[in-house]
Coordinates of C-alpha atoms and ligand atoms in Angstrom, one line a residue:
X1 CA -2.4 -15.0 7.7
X2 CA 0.1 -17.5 7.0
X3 CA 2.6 -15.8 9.3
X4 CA 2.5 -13.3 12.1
X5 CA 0.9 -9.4 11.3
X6 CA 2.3 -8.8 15.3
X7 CA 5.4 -6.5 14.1
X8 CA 3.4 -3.9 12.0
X9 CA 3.2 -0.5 13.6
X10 CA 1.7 2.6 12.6
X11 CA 5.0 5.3 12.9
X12 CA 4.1 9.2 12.6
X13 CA 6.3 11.2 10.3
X14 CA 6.7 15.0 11.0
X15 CA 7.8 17.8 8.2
X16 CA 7.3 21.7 8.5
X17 CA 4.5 20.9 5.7
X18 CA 2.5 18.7 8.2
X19 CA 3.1 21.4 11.0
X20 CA 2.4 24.4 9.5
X21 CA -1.2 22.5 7.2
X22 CA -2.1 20.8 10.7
X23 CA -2.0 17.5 8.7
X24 CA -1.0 13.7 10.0
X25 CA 1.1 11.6 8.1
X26 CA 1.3 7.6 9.5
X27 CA 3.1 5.0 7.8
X28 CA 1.8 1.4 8.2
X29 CA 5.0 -0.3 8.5
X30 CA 3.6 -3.8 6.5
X31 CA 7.5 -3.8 5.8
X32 CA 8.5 -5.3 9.0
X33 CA 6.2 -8.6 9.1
X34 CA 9.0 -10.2 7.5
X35 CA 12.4 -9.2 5.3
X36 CA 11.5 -11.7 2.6
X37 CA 8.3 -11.0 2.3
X38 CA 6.8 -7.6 1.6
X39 CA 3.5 -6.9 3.5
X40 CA 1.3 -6.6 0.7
X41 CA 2.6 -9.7 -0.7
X42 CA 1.7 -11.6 2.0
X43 CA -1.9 -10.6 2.1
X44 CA -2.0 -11.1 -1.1
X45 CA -1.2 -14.7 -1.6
X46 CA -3.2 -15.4 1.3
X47 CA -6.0 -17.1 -0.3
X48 CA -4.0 -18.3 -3.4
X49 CA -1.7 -20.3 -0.4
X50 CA -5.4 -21.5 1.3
X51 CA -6.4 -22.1 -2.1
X52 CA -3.4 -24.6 -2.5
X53 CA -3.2 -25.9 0.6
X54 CA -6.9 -27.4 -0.1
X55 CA -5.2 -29.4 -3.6
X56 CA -3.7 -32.3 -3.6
X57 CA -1.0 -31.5 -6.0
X58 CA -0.1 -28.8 -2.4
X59 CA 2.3 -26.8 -5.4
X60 CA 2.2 -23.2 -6.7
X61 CA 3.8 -21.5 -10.2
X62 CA 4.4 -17.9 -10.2
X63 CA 6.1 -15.5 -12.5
X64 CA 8.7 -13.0 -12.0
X65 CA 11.8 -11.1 -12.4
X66 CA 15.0 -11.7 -10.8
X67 CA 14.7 -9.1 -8.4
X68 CA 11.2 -10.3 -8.0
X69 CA 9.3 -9.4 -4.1
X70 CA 6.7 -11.4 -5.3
X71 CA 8.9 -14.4 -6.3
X72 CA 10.9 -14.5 -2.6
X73 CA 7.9 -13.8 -0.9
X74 CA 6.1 -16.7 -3.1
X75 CA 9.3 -19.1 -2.4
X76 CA 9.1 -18.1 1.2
X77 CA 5.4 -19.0 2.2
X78 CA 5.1 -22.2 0.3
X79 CA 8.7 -23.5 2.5
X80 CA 6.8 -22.1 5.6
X81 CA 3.5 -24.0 4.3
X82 CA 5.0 -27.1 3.1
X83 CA 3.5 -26.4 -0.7
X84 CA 6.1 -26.8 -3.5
X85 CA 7.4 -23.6 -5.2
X86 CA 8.4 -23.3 -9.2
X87 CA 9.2 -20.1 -10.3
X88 CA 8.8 -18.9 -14.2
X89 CA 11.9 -16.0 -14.5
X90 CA 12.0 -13.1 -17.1
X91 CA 15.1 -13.6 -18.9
X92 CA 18.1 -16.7 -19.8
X93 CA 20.1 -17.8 -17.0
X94 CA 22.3 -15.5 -15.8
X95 CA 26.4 -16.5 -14.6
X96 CA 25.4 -16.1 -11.3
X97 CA 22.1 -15.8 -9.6
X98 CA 20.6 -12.5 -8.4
X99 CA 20.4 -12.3 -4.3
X100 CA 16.5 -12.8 -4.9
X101 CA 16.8 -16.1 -6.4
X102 CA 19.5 -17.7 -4.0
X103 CA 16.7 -17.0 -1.5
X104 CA 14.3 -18.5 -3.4
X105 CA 16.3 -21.4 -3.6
X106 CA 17.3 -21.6 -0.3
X107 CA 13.5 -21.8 0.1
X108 CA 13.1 -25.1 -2.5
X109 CA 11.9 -23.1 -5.0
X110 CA 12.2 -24.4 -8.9
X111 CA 13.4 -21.9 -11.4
X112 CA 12.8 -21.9 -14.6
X113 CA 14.2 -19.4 -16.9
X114 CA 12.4 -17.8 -20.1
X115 CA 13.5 -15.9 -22.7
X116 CA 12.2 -12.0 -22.2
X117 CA 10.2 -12.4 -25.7
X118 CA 8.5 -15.8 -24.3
X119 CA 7.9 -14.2 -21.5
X120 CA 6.3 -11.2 -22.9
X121 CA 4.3 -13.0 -25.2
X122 CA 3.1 -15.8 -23.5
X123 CA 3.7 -16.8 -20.3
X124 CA -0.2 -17.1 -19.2
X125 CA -1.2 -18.4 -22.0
X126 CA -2.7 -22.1 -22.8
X127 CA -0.6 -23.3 -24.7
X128 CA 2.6 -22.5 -22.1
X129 CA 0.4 -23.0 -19.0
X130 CA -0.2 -26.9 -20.8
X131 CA 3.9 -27.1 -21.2
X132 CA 4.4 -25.9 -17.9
X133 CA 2.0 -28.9 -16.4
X134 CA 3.8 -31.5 -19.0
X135 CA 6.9 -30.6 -17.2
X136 CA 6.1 -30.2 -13.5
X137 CA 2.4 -31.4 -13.0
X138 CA -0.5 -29.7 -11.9
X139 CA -0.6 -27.0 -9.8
X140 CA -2.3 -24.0 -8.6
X141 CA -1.2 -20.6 -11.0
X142 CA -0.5 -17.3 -9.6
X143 CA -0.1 -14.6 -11.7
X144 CA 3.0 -12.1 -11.6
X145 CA 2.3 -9.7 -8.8
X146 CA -0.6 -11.8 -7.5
X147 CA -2.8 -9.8 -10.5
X148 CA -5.8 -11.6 -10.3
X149 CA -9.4 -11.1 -8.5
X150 CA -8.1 -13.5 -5.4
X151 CA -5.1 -11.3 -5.4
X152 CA -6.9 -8.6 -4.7
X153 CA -9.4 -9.7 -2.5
X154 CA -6.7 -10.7 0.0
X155 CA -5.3 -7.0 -0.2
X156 CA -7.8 -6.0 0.8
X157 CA -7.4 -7.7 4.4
X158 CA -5.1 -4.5 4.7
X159 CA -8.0 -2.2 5.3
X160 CA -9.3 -4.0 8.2
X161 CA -5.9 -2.5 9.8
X162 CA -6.5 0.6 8.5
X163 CA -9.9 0.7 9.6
X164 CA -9.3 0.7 12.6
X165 CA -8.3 4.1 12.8
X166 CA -9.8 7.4 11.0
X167 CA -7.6 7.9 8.4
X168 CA -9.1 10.4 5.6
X169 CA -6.7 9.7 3.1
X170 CA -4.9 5.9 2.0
X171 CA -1.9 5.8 -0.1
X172 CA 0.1 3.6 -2.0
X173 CA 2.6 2.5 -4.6
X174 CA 0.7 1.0 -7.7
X175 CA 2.5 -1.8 -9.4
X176 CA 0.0 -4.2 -11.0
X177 CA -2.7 -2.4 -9.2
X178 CA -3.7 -5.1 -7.2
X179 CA -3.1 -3.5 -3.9
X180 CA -5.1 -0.5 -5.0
X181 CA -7.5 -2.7 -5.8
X182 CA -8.0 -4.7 -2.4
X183 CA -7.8 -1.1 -0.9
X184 CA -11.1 0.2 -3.3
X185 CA -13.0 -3.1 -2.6
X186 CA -13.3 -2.3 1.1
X187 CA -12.9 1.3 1.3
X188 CA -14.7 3.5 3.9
X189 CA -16.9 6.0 2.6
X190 CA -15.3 9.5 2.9
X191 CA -11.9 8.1 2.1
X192 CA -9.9 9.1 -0.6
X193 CA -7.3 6.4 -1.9
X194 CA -4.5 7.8 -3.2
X195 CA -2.1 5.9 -6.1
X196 CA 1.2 6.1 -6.9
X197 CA 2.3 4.6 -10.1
X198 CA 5.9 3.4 -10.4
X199 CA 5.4 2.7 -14.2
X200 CA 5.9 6.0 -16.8
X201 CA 2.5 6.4 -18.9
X202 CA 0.5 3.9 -16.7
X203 CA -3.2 4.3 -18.7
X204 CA -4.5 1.4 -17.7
X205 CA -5.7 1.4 -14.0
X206 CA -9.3 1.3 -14.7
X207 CA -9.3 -1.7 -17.0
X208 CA -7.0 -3.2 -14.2
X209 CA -9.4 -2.8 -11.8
X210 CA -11.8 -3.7 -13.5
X211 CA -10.0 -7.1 -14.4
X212 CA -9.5 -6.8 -10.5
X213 CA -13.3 -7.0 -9.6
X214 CA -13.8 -3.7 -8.2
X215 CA -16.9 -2.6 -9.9
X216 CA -17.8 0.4 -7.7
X217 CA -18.1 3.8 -9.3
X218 CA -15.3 6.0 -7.0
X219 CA -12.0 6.9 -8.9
X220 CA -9.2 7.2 -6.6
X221 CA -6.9 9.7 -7.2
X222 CA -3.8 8.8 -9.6
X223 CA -0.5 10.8 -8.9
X224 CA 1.1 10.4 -12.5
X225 CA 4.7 12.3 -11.9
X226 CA 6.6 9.9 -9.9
X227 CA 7.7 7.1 -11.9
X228 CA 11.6 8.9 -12.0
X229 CA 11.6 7.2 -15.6
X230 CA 9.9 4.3 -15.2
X231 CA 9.4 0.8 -13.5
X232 CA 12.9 0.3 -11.4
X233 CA 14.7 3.5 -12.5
X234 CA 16.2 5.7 -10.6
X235 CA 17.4 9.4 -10.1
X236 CA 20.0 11.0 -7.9
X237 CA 17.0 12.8 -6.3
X238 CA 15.3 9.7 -6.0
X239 CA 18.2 8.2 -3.8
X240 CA 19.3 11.8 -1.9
X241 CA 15.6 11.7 -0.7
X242 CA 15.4 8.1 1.1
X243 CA 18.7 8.8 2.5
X244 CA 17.6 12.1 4.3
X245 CA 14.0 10.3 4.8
X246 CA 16.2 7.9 6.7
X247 CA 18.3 10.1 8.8
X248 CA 15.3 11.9 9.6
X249 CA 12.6 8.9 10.1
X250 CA 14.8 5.9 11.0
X251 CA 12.2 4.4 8.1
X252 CA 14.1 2.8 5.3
X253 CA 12.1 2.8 1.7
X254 CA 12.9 0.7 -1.0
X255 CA 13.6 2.9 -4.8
X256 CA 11.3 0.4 -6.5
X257 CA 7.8 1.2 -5.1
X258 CA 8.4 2.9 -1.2
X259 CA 10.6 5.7 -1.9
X260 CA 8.5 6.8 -5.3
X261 CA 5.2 7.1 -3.0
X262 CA 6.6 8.7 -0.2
X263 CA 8.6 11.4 -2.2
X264 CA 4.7 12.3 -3.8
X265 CA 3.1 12.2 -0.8
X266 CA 6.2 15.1 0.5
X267 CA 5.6 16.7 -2.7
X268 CA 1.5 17.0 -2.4
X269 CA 2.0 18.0 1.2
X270 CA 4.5 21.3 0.1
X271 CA 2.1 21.8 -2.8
X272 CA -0.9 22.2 -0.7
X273 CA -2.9 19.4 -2.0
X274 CA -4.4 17.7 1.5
X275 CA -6.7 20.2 3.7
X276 CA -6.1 21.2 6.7
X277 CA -6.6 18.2 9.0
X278 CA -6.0 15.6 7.0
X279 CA -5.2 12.1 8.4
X280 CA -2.9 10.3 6.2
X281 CA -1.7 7.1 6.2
X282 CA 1.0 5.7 3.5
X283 CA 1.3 1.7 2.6
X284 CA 5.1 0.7 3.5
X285 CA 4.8 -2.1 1.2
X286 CA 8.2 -3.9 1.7
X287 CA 10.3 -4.6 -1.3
X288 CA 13.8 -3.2 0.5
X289 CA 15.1 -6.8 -0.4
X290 CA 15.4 -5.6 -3.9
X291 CA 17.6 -2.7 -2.9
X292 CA 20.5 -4.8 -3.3
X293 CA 20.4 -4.5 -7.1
X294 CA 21.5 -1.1 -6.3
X295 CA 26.1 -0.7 -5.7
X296 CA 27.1 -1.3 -2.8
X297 CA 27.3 2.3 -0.5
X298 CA 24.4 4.1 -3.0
X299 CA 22.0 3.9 0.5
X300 CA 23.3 4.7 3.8
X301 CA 21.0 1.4 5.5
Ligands
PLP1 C1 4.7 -5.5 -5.5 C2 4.9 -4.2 -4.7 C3 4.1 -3.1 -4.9 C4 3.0 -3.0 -5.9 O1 1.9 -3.8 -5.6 P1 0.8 -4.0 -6.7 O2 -0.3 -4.8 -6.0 O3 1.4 -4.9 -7.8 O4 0.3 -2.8 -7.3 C5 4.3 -2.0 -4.0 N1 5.3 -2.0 -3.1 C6 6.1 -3.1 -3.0 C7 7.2 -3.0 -2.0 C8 6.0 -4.2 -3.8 O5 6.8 -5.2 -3.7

C-alpha cells in the first residue's frame, strides 16, 4: 500500500436490534487511514499507482467531480509518490474552487475543466483521450471512481482484512461498483455480500461486474431503497440519522455513500432480515471530506 493500513480498526456498534436478534455489527473503519483519502480509494489505485510508477512518463489522468474522493485521493497519492497528477473536472470553472479541488492543488494536481455535456459524452473516448495527450503527454489513465478491472482487483486487497475474521455477512456502499467488485472476486464461501446503491434505479450491477472481471456465478444481495433520491441527495432523515449515529457511536459517516449504508443495514436489522447470529461487518469507506458541500452547522462533527 502506498501509505500506512496501521490506523484501521474494527469498532462494534450496539442497537436493541443486535441485542435482542443476538447479531454483531463491526465497522471497518478504512475511513481513518487518511482524511484525504478514503480507504477504498486507496486500495483501489494501488496497482494503477504501481502501474505508473513502472512508466516513464511517472503521470496519471483521472476524472471527477468537484467534490470528487477519488480526485483528492488521486491528487494525494501521486504528491506522496512523486507521479504527476492532472485532473479532468465535470463542469466550467467555477468563481471559486470547491474545498476538494484546493486540496488537489495543494497536492500539484492539474485541473482541467469540461463542460458537463463533454464530459457526459465523451471523456473516455479516443478521440478526447488523443487531445488530452496532445496537451499534457502521455500518461497512465484511470477511470472516474477507479472503474476498471485493476480498480477492482486492488479492492479486493480489503478482503484480506476481512478475512481475517469470521464475518458472515460484508456490506458496502455501491458507487461504480468497483468495491463490490474487489469484494466478489475474493469472497469466502458462505459469505453473503451485501450492496448498497447510492444511485436511484441502479440496473446495471451485473453488467458492471461483469466489465469488472468478476465472472463467478454468486449474486450478492442488492438493497435498492436507500438512494434518499439519488447520487448526493439528501433527506432530513438522512442527516437526523448520522447525527444520532454519532452521538451514539462516536463514528462520523459521510451523506454521500457511509451514512446511506449504514441507515440500511439499521433498517434490515429492525426488519429481521439477518438470522440470529449473524456477524456483520460494514465498509467505512471514507468520503467525510465531501461533507463540506453540506452548510455549515447541518452535522454536529
Ligand atoms: C467512491 C466511494 C464509494 C463507492 O465506491 P465504488 O467502488 O465506486 O462503488 C463508497 N464510499 C465512499 C466513501 C466513496 O468515496
Amino acid at each position: 500500500m502506498e501509505i500506512s493500513t496501521k490506523n484501521i480498526s474494527l469498532d462494534k456498534v450496539i442497537t436493541n436490534g443486535t441485542v435482542k436478534q443476538n447479531l454483531s455489527l463491526s465497522i471497518l473503519r478504512l475511513d481513518k487511514i487518511h482524511i484525504d483519502v478514503s480507504g477504498n480509494k486507496l486500495f483501489k489505485l494501488h496497482y494503477f499507482i504501481k502501474e505508473c510508477l513502472q512508466s516513464s512518463h511517472k503521470t496519471i489522468l483521472t476524472f471527477g467531480g468537484a467534490y470528487s474522493n477519488h480526485i483528492v485521493a488521486t491528487a494525494f497519492l501521486c504528491n506522496q509518490k512523486g507521479l504527476q497528477s492532472i485532473g479532468i473536472i465535470r463542469g466550467e470553472p467555477p468563481p471559486t474552487l470547491s474545498p476538494t479541488l484546493i486540496r488537489c492543488k495543494q497536492f500539484g494536481m492539474r485541473l482541467k475543466f469540461i463542460s458537463r455535456d463533454l464530459y457526459r459524452n465523451s471523456v473516455c473516448n479516443a478521440e478526447m483521450i488523443a487531445a488530452f495527450k496532445q496537451e499534457f503527454g502521455d500518461f497512465t489513465m484511470v477511470p472516474e471512481g477507479g472503474y476498471n478491472p485493476l480498480g477492482a482487483k486492488g479492492a479486493s486487497l480489503i478482503m484480506d482484512i476481512i478475512n481475517e475474521y469470521n464475518f458472515s455477512h460484508v456490506c458496502t456502499a455501491v458507487g461504480t461498483a468497483t468495491t463490490l467488485a474487489g469484494l466478489l472476486l475474493n469472497r469466502n464461501i458462505n459469505q453473503e455480500i451485501i450492496a448498497i446503491p447510492v444511485l436511484k434505479n441502479m440496473m446495471d450491477i451485473p453488467e458492471r461486474l461483469k466489465h469488472l472481471g468478476v465472472d463467478n456465478n454468486y449474486t450478492p444481495n442488492i438493497f435498492v431503497d436507500y438512494h434518499f433520491g439519488g447520487y448526493a441527495k439528501h433527506t432530513n432523515d438522512l442527516i437526523d440519522f448520522m447525527n444520532t449515529f454519532y452521538v451514539e457511536t462516536k463514528i462520523p459517516t459521510d451523506f454521500v455513500y457511509t451514512a446511506k449504508m449504514m441507515y440500511g443495514i439499521y433498517d434490515k436489522i429492525k426488519e429481521g432480515y439477518f438470522t440470529d447470529g449473524s456477524n456483520i461487518v460494514c465498509l467505512h469507506t471514507g468520503g467525510l471530506q465531501g461533507n463540506k458541500s453540506l452548510p455549515a452547522g447541518t452535522l454536529i462533527f
